[in-house]
Amino acid sequence: MNQSALIRPDWTPATVALMVLGFVLFWPLGLAMLAYILFGERFKGFKSQANETVDGCMRSFRGFGRRADWKAGAWQARTGNVAFDDWREAELARLDEERRKLDEMRADFDAYVRELRRAKDQEDFDRFMRERRSGGNAPPATYDA
């Protein structure tokens, strides 16, 4: 967050003035400004965390409507055009398969990255132990992230 901003979650003259003005005009505004001053830094990732939570909930409902006897999802009404409904169902099935493949590839990539990090950590640890055994007072190696 830009710490040179005039209104930031901190006790700056601007935020204190806004809080006092909020209490004078309508007390919930002042209370909201006080909450922002005290807890504003904790809400940096609030929007992204909320979006991830909602996305996770929606993912769990994705296959709910398409059970054994329902061809279309519960929220999708049949249009009356059999050809269109069949095409839509086939496309949705294809998209679900693509999503499943993408999810598998992401899981594979995450495992690959995790293994790379573990290998780098092991390499750094082994180098540290070699340097410690050989000289003991060797200057610490610089770590490039």
Short mmCIF file of N, CA, C and O in Angstrom, two decimals:
data_model
loop_
_atom_site.label_atom_id
_atom_site.label_comp_id
_atom_site.label_asym_id
_atom_site.label_seq_id
_atom_site.Cartn_x
_atom_site.Cartn_y
_atom_site.Cartn_z
N MET A 1 0.84 -1.17 0.00
CA MET A 1 0.00 0.00 0.00
C MET A 1 0.88 1.23 0.00
O MET A 1 1.92 1.26 0.63
N ASN A 2 0.47 2.26 -0.66
CA ASN A 2 1.24 3.49 -0.77
C ASN A 2 1.17 4.24 0.56
O ASN A 2 0.12 4.74 0.94
N GLN A 3 2.27 4.30 1.28
CA GLN A 3 2.27 4.93 2.59
C GLN A 3 2.27 6.45 2.52
O GLN A 3 2.19 7.11 3.54
N SER A 4 2.39 7.02 1.33
CA SER A 4 2.33 8.47 1.22
C SER A 4 0.90 8.93 0.96
O SER A 4 0.66 10.12 0.81
N ALA A 5 -0.05 8.01 0.89
CA ALA A 5 -1.44 8.39 0.66
C ALA A 5 -1.96 9.18 1.85
O ALA A 5 -1.59 8.96 3.00
N LEU A 6 -2.85 10.13 1.56
CA LEU A 6 -3.40 10.99 2.61
C LEU A 6 -4.31 10.20 3.54
O LEU A 6 -4.27 10.35 4.75
N ILE A 7 -5.15 9.34 2.95
CA ILE A 7 -6.07 8.55 3.75
C ILE A 7 -5.59 7.10 3.71
O ILE A 7 -5.76 6.40 2.72
N ARG A 8 -4.97 6.67 4.78
CA ARG A 8 -4.52 5.30 4.90
C ARG A 8 -4.89 4.82 6.30
O ARG A 8 -5.14 5.63 7.20
N PRO A 9 -4.94 3.51 6.53
CA PRO A 9 -5.35 3.02 7.85
C PRO A 9 -4.28 3.27 8.90
O PRO A 9 -3.54 2.38 9.28
N ASP A 10 -4.21 4.51 9.34
CA ASP A 10 -3.24 4.91 10.35
C ASP A 10 -3.77 6.18 11.00
O ASP A 10 -4.70 6.81 10.52
N TRP A 11 -3.18 6.59 12.10
CA TRP A 11 -3.61 7.79 12.81
C TRP A 11 -2.98 9.03 12.19
O TRP A 11 -2.08 9.64 12.75
N THR A 12 -3.46 9.41 11.03
CA THR A 12 -2.98 10.62 10.37
C THR A 12 -3.98 11.74 10.67
O THR A 12 -5.12 11.48 11.04
N PRO A 13 -3.57 13.00 10.52
CA PRO A 13 -4.52 14.09 10.75
C PRO A 13 -5.76 13.99 9.88
O PRO A 13 -6.87 14.30 10.33
N ALA A 14 -5.61 13.54 8.65
CA ALA A 14 -6.77 13.43 7.76
C ALA A 14 -7.74 12.37 8.25
O ALA A 14 -8.96 12.59 8.25
N THR A 15 -7.23 11.22 8.67
CA THR A 15 -8.14 10.17 9.12
C THR A 15 -8.82 10.52 10.44
O THR A 15 -9.99 10.22 10.63
N VAL A 16 -8.09 11.18 11.32
CA VAL A 16 -8.70 11.61 12.58
C VAL A 16 -9.78 12.65 12.30
O VAL A 16 -10.88 12.60 12.88
N ALA A 17 -9.51 13.60 11.39
CA ALA A 17 -10.50 14.61 11.04
C ALA A 17 -11.73 13.97 10.42
O ALA A 17 -12.87 14.34 10.74
N LEU A 18 -11.54 13.01 9.54
CA LEU A 18 -12.68 12.31 8.93
C LEU A 18 -13.47 11.53 9.98
O LEU A 18 -14.70 11.46 9.92
N MET A 19 -12.77 10.94 10.94
CA MET A 19 -13.46 10.19 11.98
C MET A 19 -14.32 11.14 12.82
O MET A 19 -15.49 10.86 13.08
N VAL A 20 -13.74 12.26 13.24
CA VAL A 20 -14.49 13.23 14.05
C VAL A 20 -15.68 13.77 13.25
O VAL A 20 -16.81 13.87 13.77
N LEU A 21 -15.46 14.12 11.99
CA LEU A 21 -16.53 14.61 11.14
C LEU A 21 -17.62 13.55 10.98
O LEU A 21 -18.82 13.87 11.00
N GLY A 22 -17.22 12.30 10.85
CA GLY A 22 -18.19 11.22 10.75
C GLY A 22 -19.03 11.09 11.99
O GLY A 22 -20.25 10.90 11.92
N PHE A 23 -18.40 11.21 13.18
CA PHE A 23 -19.17 11.15 14.43
C PHE A 23 -20.11 12.34 14.55
O PHE A 23 -21.23 12.20 15.07
N VAL A 24 -19.69 13.51 14.08
CA VAL A 24 -20.54 14.70 14.17
C VAL A 24 -21.75 14.56 13.23
O VAL A 24 -22.88 14.86 13.62
N LEU A 25 -21.52 14.12 12.00
CA LEU A 25 -22.60 14.04 11.03
C LEU A 25 -23.53 12.87 11.30
O LEU A 25 -24.76 13.04 11.36
N PHE A 26 -22.98 11.68 11.45
CA PHE A 26 -23.78 10.49 11.63
C PHE A 26 -22.87 9.45 12.28
O PHE A 26 -21.89 9.02 11.68
N TRP A 27 -23.16 9.05 13.51
CA TRP A 27 -22.22 8.26 14.29
C TRP A 27 -21.74 6.98 13.62
O TRP A 27 -20.58 6.59 13.83
N PRO A 28 -22.54 6.25 12.81
CA PRO A 28 -21.98 5.06 12.17
C PRO A 28 -20.83 5.37 11.20
O PRO A 28 -19.92 4.55 11.02
N LEU A 29 -20.84 6.57 10.59
CA LEU A 29 -19.73 6.95 9.72
C LEU A 29 -18.44 7.10 10.52
O LEU A 29 -17.37 6.66 10.09
N GLY A 30 -18.54 7.72 11.67
CA GLY A 30 -17.37 7.86 12.53
C GLY A 30 -16.87 6.52 13.02
O GLY A 30 -15.66 6.27 13.09
N LEU A 31 -17.80 5.65 13.36
CA LEU A 31 -17.44 4.31 13.81
C LEU A 31 -16.76 3.52 12.68
O LEU A 31 -15.78 2.81 12.91
N ALA A 32 -17.28 3.67 11.46
CA ALA A 32 -16.66 2.99 10.32
C ALA A 32 -15.25 3.51 10.09
O ALA A 32 -14.32 2.75 9.80
N MET A 33 -15.06 4.82 10.23
CA MET A 33 -13.72 5.39 10.03
C MET A 33 -12.77 4.91 11.13
O MET A 33 -11.60 4.62 10.85
N LEU A 34 -13.26 4.81 12.35
CA LEU A 34 -12.44 4.29 13.44
C LEU A 34 -12.04 2.84 13.16
O LEU A 34 -10.87 2.45 13.36
N ALA A 35 -12.98 2.03 12.68
CA ALA A 35 -12.67 0.64 12.34
C ALA A 35 -11.64 0.59 11.21
O ALA A 35 -10.73 -0.25 11.23
N TYR A 36 -11.75 1.49 10.24
CA TYR A 36 -10.78 1.52 9.14
C TYR A 36 -9.39 1.87 9.67
O TYR A 36 -8.39 1.28 9.27
N ILE A 37 -9.32 2.84 10.58
CA ILE A 37 -8.03 3.24 11.15
C ILE A 37 -7.40 2.07 11.92
O ILE A 37 -6.21 1.79 11.78
N LEU A 38 -8.21 1.38 12.72
CA LEU A 38 -7.68 0.32 13.56
C LEU A 38 -7.41 -0.98 12.81
O LEU A 38 -6.40 -1.65 13.07
N PHE A 39 -8.30 -1.35 11.88
CA PHE A 39 -8.20 -2.68 11.26
C PHE A 39 -7.98 -2.64 9.75
O PHE A 39 -8.04 -3.66 9.10
N GLY A 40 -7.72 -1.48 9.18
CA GLY A 40 -7.60 -1.36 7.73
C GLY A 40 -6.51 -2.18 7.11
O GLY A 40 -6.65 -2.69 6.01
N GLU A 41 -5.38 -2.34 7.80
CA GLU A 41 -4.27 -3.11 7.25
C GLU A 41 -4.61 -4.60 7.13
O GLU A 41 -4.05 -5.29 6.31
N ARG A 42 -5.55 -5.07 7.94
CA ARG A 42 -5.90 -6.49 7.91
C ARG A 42 -6.77 -6.83 6.69
O ARG A 42 -6.95 -7.98 6.38
N PHE A 43 -7.34 -5.82 6.05
CA PHE A 43 -8.26 -6.06 4.94
C PHE A 43 -7.62 -5.88 3.58
O PHE A 43 -8.32 -5.70 2.59
N LYS A 44 -6.29 -5.93 3.49
CA LYS A 44 -5.63 -5.78 2.19
C LYS A 44 -6.09 -6.84 1.21
O LYS A 44 -6.44 -6.54 0.09
N GLY A 45 -6.10 -8.08 1.62
CA GLY A 45 -6.49 -9.17 0.74
C GLY A 45 -7.92 -9.61 0.91
O GLY A 45 -8.30 -10.68 0.46
N PHE A 46 -8.76 -8.78 1.54
CA PHE A 46 -10.13 -9.18 1.84
C PHE A 46 -10.91 -9.49 0.57
O PHE A 46 -11.61 -10.49 0.48
N LYS A 47 -10.80 -8.63 -0.45
CA LYS A 47 -11.57 -8.83 -1.67
C LYS A 47 -11.15 -10.12 -2.37
O LYS A 47 -12.00 -10.91 -2.79
N SER A 48 -9.85 -10.36 -2.49
CA SER A 48 -9.41 -11.58 -3.18
C SER A 48 -9.79 -12.82 -2.37
O SER A 48 -10.18 -13.83 -2.95
N GLN A 49 -9.70 -12.75 -1.05
CA GLN A 49 -10.09 -13.90 -0.24
C GLN A 49 -11.59 -14.16 -0.34
O GLN A 49 -12.01 -15.31 -0.42
N ALA A 50 -12.40 -13.10 -0.38
CA ALA A 50 -13.84 -13.26 -0.53
C ALA A 50 -14.16 -13.87 -1.89
O ALA A 50 -15.02 -14.76 -1.99
N ASN A 51 -13.48 -13.39 -2.94
CA ASN A 51 -13.72 -13.95 -4.27
C ASN A 51 -13.34 -15.43 -4.33
O ASN A 51 -14.06 -16.23 -4.94
N GLU A 52 -12.22 -15.80 -3.72
CA GLU A 52 -11.81 -17.20 -3.72
C GLU A 52 -12.81 -18.06 -2.96
O GLU A 52 -13.11 -19.19 -3.38
N THR A 53 -13.36 -17.55 -1.87
CA THR A 53 -14.34 -18.30 -1.10
C THR A 53 -15.61 -18.53 -1.91
O THR A 53 -16.14 -19.64 -1.96
N VAL A 54 -16.09 -17.47 -2.56
CA VAL A 54 -17.30 -17.59 -3.38
C VAL A 54 -17.05 -18.53 -4.55
O VAL A 54 -17.90 -19.37 -4.87
N ASP A 55 -15.89 -18.43 -5.19
CA ASP A 55 -15.57 -19.33 -6.30
C ASP A 55 -15.54 -20.78 -5.83
O ASP A 55 -16.02 -21.68 -6.54
N GLY A 56 -15.00 -21.02 -4.66
CA GLY A 56 -14.97 -22.38 -4.13
C GLY A 56 -16.37 -22.92 -3.87
O GLY A 56 -16.67 -24.07 -4.17
N CYS A 57 -17.25 -22.07 -3.33
CA CYS A 57 -18.63 -22.48 -3.09
C CYS A 57 -19.33 -22.78 -4.41
O CYS A 57 -20.07 -23.76 -4.52
N MET A 58 -19.12 -21.92 -5.40
CA MET A 58 -19.78 -22.13 -6.69
C MET A 58 -19.24 -23.39 -7.37
O MET A 58 -20.00 -24.08 -8.05
N ARG A 59 -17.96 -23.69 -7.21
CA ARG A 59 -17.41 -24.92 -7.78
C ARG A 59 -18.07 -26.15 -7.18
O ARG A 59 -18.29 -27.14 -7.85
N SER A 60 -18.40 -26.08 -5.89
CA SER A 60 -19.03 -27.23 -5.26
C SER A 60 -20.45 -27.44 -5.75
O SER A 60 -20.96 -28.56 -5.73
N PHE A 61 -21.09 -26.37 -6.25
CA PHE A 61 -22.45 -26.50 -6.77
C PHE A 61 -22.47 -26.80 -8.26
O PHE A 61 -23.54 -27.02 -8.82
N ARG A 62 -21.33 -26.81 -8.93
CA ARG A 62 -21.28 -26.93 -10.38
C ARG A 62 -22.00 -28.19 -10.87
O ARG A 62 -22.80 -28.14 -11.78
N GLY A 63 -21.69 -29.32 -10.32
CA GLY A 63 -22.28 -30.56 -10.80
C GLY A 63 -23.57 -30.93 -10.11
O GLY A 63 -24.15 -31.96 -10.40
N PHE A 64 -24.06 -30.11 -9.19
CA PHE A 64 -25.24 -30.44 -8.41
C PHE A 64 -26.48 -30.63 -9.26
O PHE A 64 -27.26 -31.54 -9.05
N GLY A 65 -26.68 -29.76 -10.25
CA GLY A 65 -27.90 -29.82 -11.04
C GLY A 65 -27.94 -30.98 -12.00
O GLY A 65 -29.01 -31.39 -12.43
N ARG A 66 -26.82 -31.56 -12.36
CA ARG A 66 -26.79 -32.62 -13.36
C ARG A 66 -26.62 -33.97 -12.67
O ARG A 66 -25.56 -34.53 -12.63
N ARG A 67 -27.71 -34.46 -12.13
CA ARG A 67 -27.71 -35.78 -11.51
C ARG A 67 -28.23 -36.81 -12.51
O ARG A 67 -28.47 -36.51 -13.67
N ALA A 68 -28.49 -38.00 -12.06
CA ALA A 68 -28.81 -39.10 -12.96
C ALA A 68 -30.04 -38.81 -13.85
O ALA A 68 -30.00 -39.04 -15.04
N ASP A 69 -31.14 -38.31 -13.26
CA ASP A 69 -32.34 -38.15 -14.07
C ASP A 69 -32.50 -36.73 -14.61
O ASP A 69 -33.39 -36.50 -15.42
N TRP A 70 -31.69 -35.77 -14.20
CA TRP A 70 -31.78 -34.41 -14.71
C TRP A 70 -30.74 -34.25 -15.80
O TRP A 70 -29.55 -34.42 -15.55
N LYS A 71 -31.17 -33.89 -16.97
CA LYS A 71 -30.19 -33.68 -18.04
C LYS A 71 -29.62 -32.28 -17.98
O LYS A 71 -28.45 -32.08 -18.24
N ALA A 72 -30.43 -31.29 -17.69
CA ALA A 72 -29.93 -29.92 -17.58
C ALA A 72 -29.82 -29.60 -16.10
O ALA A 72 -30.41 -30.26 -15.25
N GLY A 73 -29.05 -28.58 -15.77
CA GLY A 73 -28.90 -28.17 -14.38
C GLY A 73 -30.23 -27.66 -13.83
O GLY A 73 -31.14 -27.30 -14.56
N ALA A 74 -30.35 -27.64 -12.53
CA ALA A 74 -31.60 -27.22 -11.89
C ALA A 74 -31.93 -25.78 -12.25
O ALA A 74 -33.10 -25.41 -12.33
N TRP A 75 -30.91 -24.97 -12.47
CA TRP A 75 -31.15 -23.57 -12.79
C TRP A 75 -31.35 -23.34 -14.28
O TRP A 75 -31.67 -22.26 -14.71
N GLN A 76 -31.18 -24.36 -15.10
CA GLN A 76 -31.31 -24.23 -16.54
C GLN A 76 -32.59 -24.92 -16.99
O GLN A 76 -32.70 -26.13 -16.94
N ALA A 77 -33.53 -24.15 -17.46
CA ALA A 77 -34.78 -24.72 -17.94
C ALA A 77 -34.60 -25.19 -19.38
O ALA A 77 -33.78 -24.65 -20.12
N ARG A 78 -35.35 -26.19 -19.76
CA ARG A 78 -35.34 -26.65 -21.14
C ARG A 78 -35.97 -25.56 -22.00
O ARG A 78 -36.93 -24.93 -21.61
N THR A 79 -35.44 -25.38 -23.20
CA THR A 79 -35.95 -24.32 -24.08
C THR A 79 -37.11 -24.81 -24.94
O THR A 79 -37.83 -24.01 -25.51
N GLY A 80 -37.28 -26.11 -25.07
CA GLY A 80 -38.30 -26.65 -25.95
C GLY A 80 -37.71 -27.06 -27.29
O GLY A 80 -38.31 -27.83 -28.02
N ASN A 81 -36.54 -26.55 -27.62
CA ASN A 81 -35.85 -26.93 -28.86
C ASN A 81 -34.90 -28.06 -28.51
O ASN A 81 -33.86 -27.86 -27.89
N VAL A 82 -35.26 -29.26 -28.93
CA VAL A 82 -34.49 -30.46 -28.55
C VAL A 82 -33.07 -30.39 -29.08
O VAL A 82 -32.11 -30.73 -28.39
N ALA A 83 -32.92 -29.93 -30.32
CA ALA A 83 -31.58 -29.86 -30.92
C ALA A 83 -30.69 -28.90 -30.13
O ALA A 83 -29.53 -29.22 -29.84
N PHE A 84 -31.23 -27.74 -29.77
CA PHE A 84 -30.44 -26.78 -29.01
C PHE A 84 -30.10 -27.32 -27.63
O PHE A 84 -28.97 -27.19 -27.16
N ASP A 85 -31.09 -27.92 -26.96
CA ASP A 85 -30.85 -28.47 -25.63
C ASP A 85 -29.78 -29.57 -25.66
O ASP A 85 -28.92 -29.62 -24.78
N ASP A 86 -29.83 -30.42 -26.68
CA ASP A 86 -28.80 -31.47 -26.80
C ASP A 86 -27.43 -30.86 -27.05
O ASP A 86 -26.43 -31.30 -26.47
N TRP A 87 -27.36 -29.87 -27.93
CA TRP A 87 -26.08 -29.20 -28.21
C TRP A 87 -25.53 -28.54 -26.95
O TRP A 87 -24.35 -28.65 -26.65
N ARG A 88 -26.42 -27.84 -26.21
CA ARG A 88 -25.99 -27.17 -24.99
C ARG A 88 -25.45 -28.17 -23.98
O ARG A 88 -24.41 -27.95 -23.35
N GLU A 89 -26.13 -29.29 -23.81
CA GLU A 89 -25.67 -30.31 -22.87
C GLU A 89 -24.32 -30.88 -23.29
O GLU A 89 -23.44 -31.10 -22.45
N ALA A 90 -24.15 -31.10 -24.60
CA ALA A 90 -22.87 -31.61 -25.09
C ALA A 90 -21.76 -30.59 -24.85
O ALA A 90 -20.65 -30.95 -24.44
N GLU A 91 -22.03 -29.31 -25.11
CA GLU A 91 -21.03 -28.27 -24.89
C GLU A 91 -20.68 -28.14 -23.41
O GLU A 91 -19.52 -27.99 -23.04
N LEU A 92 -21.70 -28.20 -22.55
CA LEU A 92 -21.44 -28.13 -21.11
C LEU A 92 -20.61 -29.32 -20.64
O LEU A 92 -19.71 -29.16 -19.81
N ALA A 93 -20.89 -30.49 -21.17
CA ALA A 93 -20.09 -31.67 -20.82
C ALA A 93 -18.66 -31.49 -21.30
O ALA A 93 -17.71 -31.83 -20.58
N ARG A 94 -18.49 -30.96 -22.52
CA ARG A 94 -17.14 -30.73 -23.05
C ARG A 94 -16.38 -29.72 -22.18
O ARG A 94 -15.21 -29.91 -21.85
N LEU A 95 -17.08 -28.64 -21.80
CA LEU A 95 -16.45 -27.63 -20.96
C LEU A 95 -16.09 -28.18 -19.58
O LEU A 95 -15.03 -27.84 -19.02
N ASP A 96 -16.95 -29.02 -19.03
CA ASP A 96 -16.64 -29.66 -17.74
C ASP A 96 -15.40 -30.53 -17.86
O ASP A 96 -14.55 -30.55 -16.96
N GLU A 97 -15.27 -31.25 -18.98
CA GLU A 97 -14.09 -32.09 -19.20
C GLU A 97 -12.84 -31.23 -19.34
O GLU A 97 -11.79 -31.55 -18.78
N GLU A 98 -12.94 -30.11 -20.07
CA GLU A 98 -11.81 -29.19 -20.19
C GLU A 98 -11.42 -28.62 -18.84
O GLU A 98 -10.24 -28.50 -18.52
N ARG A 99 -12.40 -28.25 -18.03
CA ARG A 99 -12.13 -27.71 -16.69
C ARG A 99 -11.42 -28.76 -15.84
O ARG A 99 -10.48 -28.45 -15.13
N ARG A 100 -11.88 -30.01 -15.95
CA ARG A 100 -11.25 -31.08 -15.18
C ARG A 100 -9.79 -31.26 -15.61
O ARG A 100 -8.90 -31.39 -14.77
N LYS A 101 -9.53 -31.21 -16.93
CA LYS A 101 -8.16 -31.34 -17.42
C LYS A 101 -7.30 -30.18 -16.94
O LYS A 101 -6.15 -30.37 -16.53
N LEU A 102 -7.85 -28.97 -16.99
CA LEU A 102 -7.10 -27.80 -16.51
C LEU A 102 -6.80 -27.91 -15.03
O LEU A 102 -5.70 -27.56 -14.58
N ASP A 103 -7.77 -28.39 -14.25
CA ASP A 103 -7.54 -28.55 -12.81
C ASP A 103 -6.45 -29.59 -12.55
O ASP A 103 -5.61 -29.41 -11.66
N GLU A 104 -6.43 -30.67 -13.34
CA GLU A 104 -5.39 -31.68 -13.18
C GLU A 104 -4.02 -31.11 -13.55
O GLU A 104 -3.03 -31.36 -12.85
N MET A 105 -3.96 -30.34 -14.65
CA MET A 105 -2.68 -29.74 -15.05
C MET A 105 -2.19 -28.75 -14.00
O MET A 105 -0.99 -28.69 -13.72
N ARG A 106 -3.10 -27.99 -13.42
CA ARG A 106 -2.69 -27.05 -12.38
C ARG A 106 -2.15 -27.80 -11.16
O ARG A 106 -1.14 -27.40 -10.58
N ALA A 107 -2.82 -28.87 -10.78
CA ALA A 107 -2.34 -29.66 -9.64
C ALA A 107 -0.96 -30.25 -9.94
O ALA A 107 -0.08 -30.24 -9.06
N ASP A 108 -0.76 -30.72 -11.17
CA ASP A 108 0.55 -31.25 -11.55
C ASP A 108 1.61 -30.16 -11.50
O ASP A 108 2.73 -30.38 -11.02
N PHE A 109 1.28 -28.98 -12.01
CA PHE A 109 2.24 -27.87 -11.99
C PHE A 109 2.56 -27.45 -10.56
O PHE A 109 3.72 -27.19 -10.23
N ASP A 110 1.54 -27.37 -9.70
CA ASP A 110 1.78 -27.02 -8.30
C ASP A 110 2.71 -28.03 -7.64
O ASP A 110 3.60 -27.65 -6.87
N ALA A 111 2.51 -29.31 -7.94
CA ALA A 111 3.39 -30.34 -7.37
C ALA A 111 4.81 -30.17 -7.90
O ALA A 111 5.79 -30.32 -7.15
N TYR A 112 4.95 -29.84 -9.18
CA TYR A 112 6.26 -29.62 -9.79
C TYR A 112 6.98 -28.45 -9.12
O TYR A 112 8.15 -28.56 -8.76
N VAL A 113 6.27 -27.34 -8.94
CA VAL A 113 6.87 -26.16 -8.31
C VAL A 113 7.25 -26.47 -6.86
O VAL A 113 8.31 -26.07 -6.39
N ARG A 114 6.40 -27.20 -6.17
CA ARG A 114 6.69 -27.57 -4.78
C ARG A 114 7.97 -28.41 -4.73
O ARG A 114 8.82 -28.21 -3.87
N GLU A 115 8.12 -29.34 -5.68
CA GLU A 115 9.32 -30.19 -5.72
C GLU A 115 10.56 -29.36 -6.04
O GLU A 115 11.62 -29.57 -5.47
N LEU A 116 10.43 -28.38 -6.96
CA LEU A 116 11.57 -27.50 -7.26
C LEU A 116 12.00 -26.72 -6.03
O LEU A 116 13.19 -26.58 -5.76
N ARG A 117 11.04 -26.19 -5.31
CA ARG A 117 11.37 -25.43 -4.09
C ARG A 117 12.04 -26.33 -3.06
O ARG A 117 13.00 -25.93 -2.40
N ARG A 118 11.53 -27.57 -2.92
CA ARG A 118 12.12 -28.48 -1.96
C ARG A 118 13.56 -28.80 -2.37
O ARG A 118 14.46 -28.82 -1.54
N ALA A 119 13.78 -29.02 -3.66
CA ALA A 119 15.13 -29.33 -4.14
C ALA A 119 16.07 -28.15 -3.91
O ALA A 119 17.22 -28.33 -3.51
N LYS A 120 15.61 -26.93 -4.16
CA LYS A 120 16.44 -25.74 -3.94
C LYS A 120 16.75 -25.58 -2.46
O LYS A 120 17.89 -25.27 -2.09
N ASP A 121 15.75 -25.79 -1.61
CA ASP A 121 15.99 -25.72 -0.17
C ASP A 121 17.02 -26.76 0.27
O ASP A 121 17.90 -26.47 1.07
N GLN A 122 16.90 -27.97 -0.28
CA GLN A 122 17.84 -29.03 0.08
C GLN A 122 19.25 -28.67 -0.38
O GLN A 122 20.22 -28.86 0.34
N GLU A 123 19.35 -28.10 -1.59
CA GLU A 123 20.65 -27.68 -2.12
C GLU A 123 21.26 -26.59 -1.25
O GLU A 123 22.46 -26.64 -0.91
N ASP A 124 20.46 -25.60 -0.85
CA ASP A 124 20.97 -24.53 0.01
C ASP A 124 21.42 -25.07 1.36
O ASP A 124 22.47 -24.68 1.89
N PHE A 125 20.64 -26.01 1.92
CA PHE A 125 21.00 -26.59 3.20
C PHE A 125 22.30 -27.39 3.09
O PHE A 125 23.18 -27.28 3.95
N ASP A 126 22.42 -28.18 2.03
CA ASP A 126 23.64 -28.98 1.84
C ASP A 126 24.85 -28.07 1.67
O ASP A 126 25.93 -28.34 2.23
N ARG A 127 24.72 -26.99 0.93
CA ARG A 127 25.83 -26.04 0.75
C ARG A 127 26.22 -25.42 2.09
O ARG A 127 27.39 -25.30 2.42
N PHE A 128 25.20 -25.05 2.87
CA PHE A 128 25.47 -24.48 4.20
C PHE A 128 26.24 -25.47 5.07
O PHE A 128 27.23 -25.10 5.72
N MET A 129 25.81 -26.72 5.06
CA MET A 129 26.48 -27.72 5.89
C MET A 129 27.92 -27.96 5.41
O MET A 129 28.83 -28.11 6.23
N ARG A 130 28.15 -27.99 4.08
CA ARG A 130 29.52 -28.16 3.56
C ARG A 130 30.41 -27.00 4.00
O ARG A 130 31.54 -27.20 4.44
N GLU A 131 29.90 -25.78 3.87
CA GLU A 131 30.69 -24.60 4.26
C GLU A 131 30.96 -24.60 5.75
O GLU A 131 32.06 -24.24 6.20
N ARG A 132 30.02 -25.03 6.51
CA ARG A 132 30.20 -25.05 7.96
C ARG A 132 31.24 -26.09 8.37
O ARG A 132 32.06 -25.84 9.25
N ARG A 133 31.21 -27.25 7.72
CA ARG A 133 32.17 -28.29 8.05
C ARG A 133 33.58 -27.94 7.58
O ARG A 133 34.56 -28.26 8.22
N SER A 134 33.66 -27.27 6.42
CA SER A 134 34.99 -26.99 5.86
C SER A 134 35.72 -25.87 6.60
O SER A 134 36.89 -25.99 6.90
N GLY A 135 35.06 -24.76 6.83
CA GLY A 135 35.78 -23.64 7.44
C GLY A 135 35.16 -23.14 8.72
O GLY A 135 35.85 -22.71 9.62
N GLY A 136 33.91 -23.17 8.77
CA GLY A 136 33.26 -22.70 9.98
C GLY A 136 33.00 -21.22 9.97
O GLY A 136 31.93 -20.77 10.36
N ASN A 137 33.95 -20.42 9.56
CA ASN A 137 33.78 -18.96 9.61
C ASN A 137 33.64 -18.36 8.21
O ASN A 137 33.99 -17.21 7.99
N ALA A 138 33.21 -19.13 7.27
CA ALA A 138 33.03 -18.61 5.92
C ALA A 138 31.89 -17.60 5.92
O ALA A 138 30.91 -17.76 6.64
N PRO A 139 32.01 -16.53 5.12
CA PRO A 139 30.90 -15.55 5.09
C PRO A 139 29.65 -16.20 4.50
O PRO A 139 29.75 -17.10 3.65
N PRO A 140 28.49 -15.79 4.98
CA PRO A 140 27.25 -16.40 4.48
C PRO A 140 27.06 -16.11 3.00
O PRO A 140 27.38 -15.03 2.52
N ALA A 141 26.56 -17.10 2.29
CA ALA A 141 26.31 -16.94 0.86
C ALA A 141 25.11 -16.04 0.66
O ALA A 141 24.17 -16.04 1.46
N THR A 142 25.13 -15.23 -0.39
CA THR A 142 23.98 -14.36 -0.67
C THR A 142 22.89 -15.22 -1.26
O THR A 142 23.13 -16.14 -2.03
N TYR A 143 21.69 -14.90 -0.91
CA TYR A 143 20.51 -15.64 -1.37
C TYR A 143 19.77 -14.81 -2.39
O TYR A 143 19.31 -13.73 -2.10
N ASP A 144 19.68 -15.32 -3.61
CA ASP A 144 18.93 -14.63 -4.67
C ASP A 144 17.59 -15.30 -4.79
O ASP A 144 17.51 -16.47 -5.13
N ALA A 145 16.53 -14.54 -4.51
CA ALA A 145 15.18 -15.10 -4.58
C ALA A 145 14.68 -15.12 -5.98
O ALA A 145 15.02 -14.43 -6.82
#
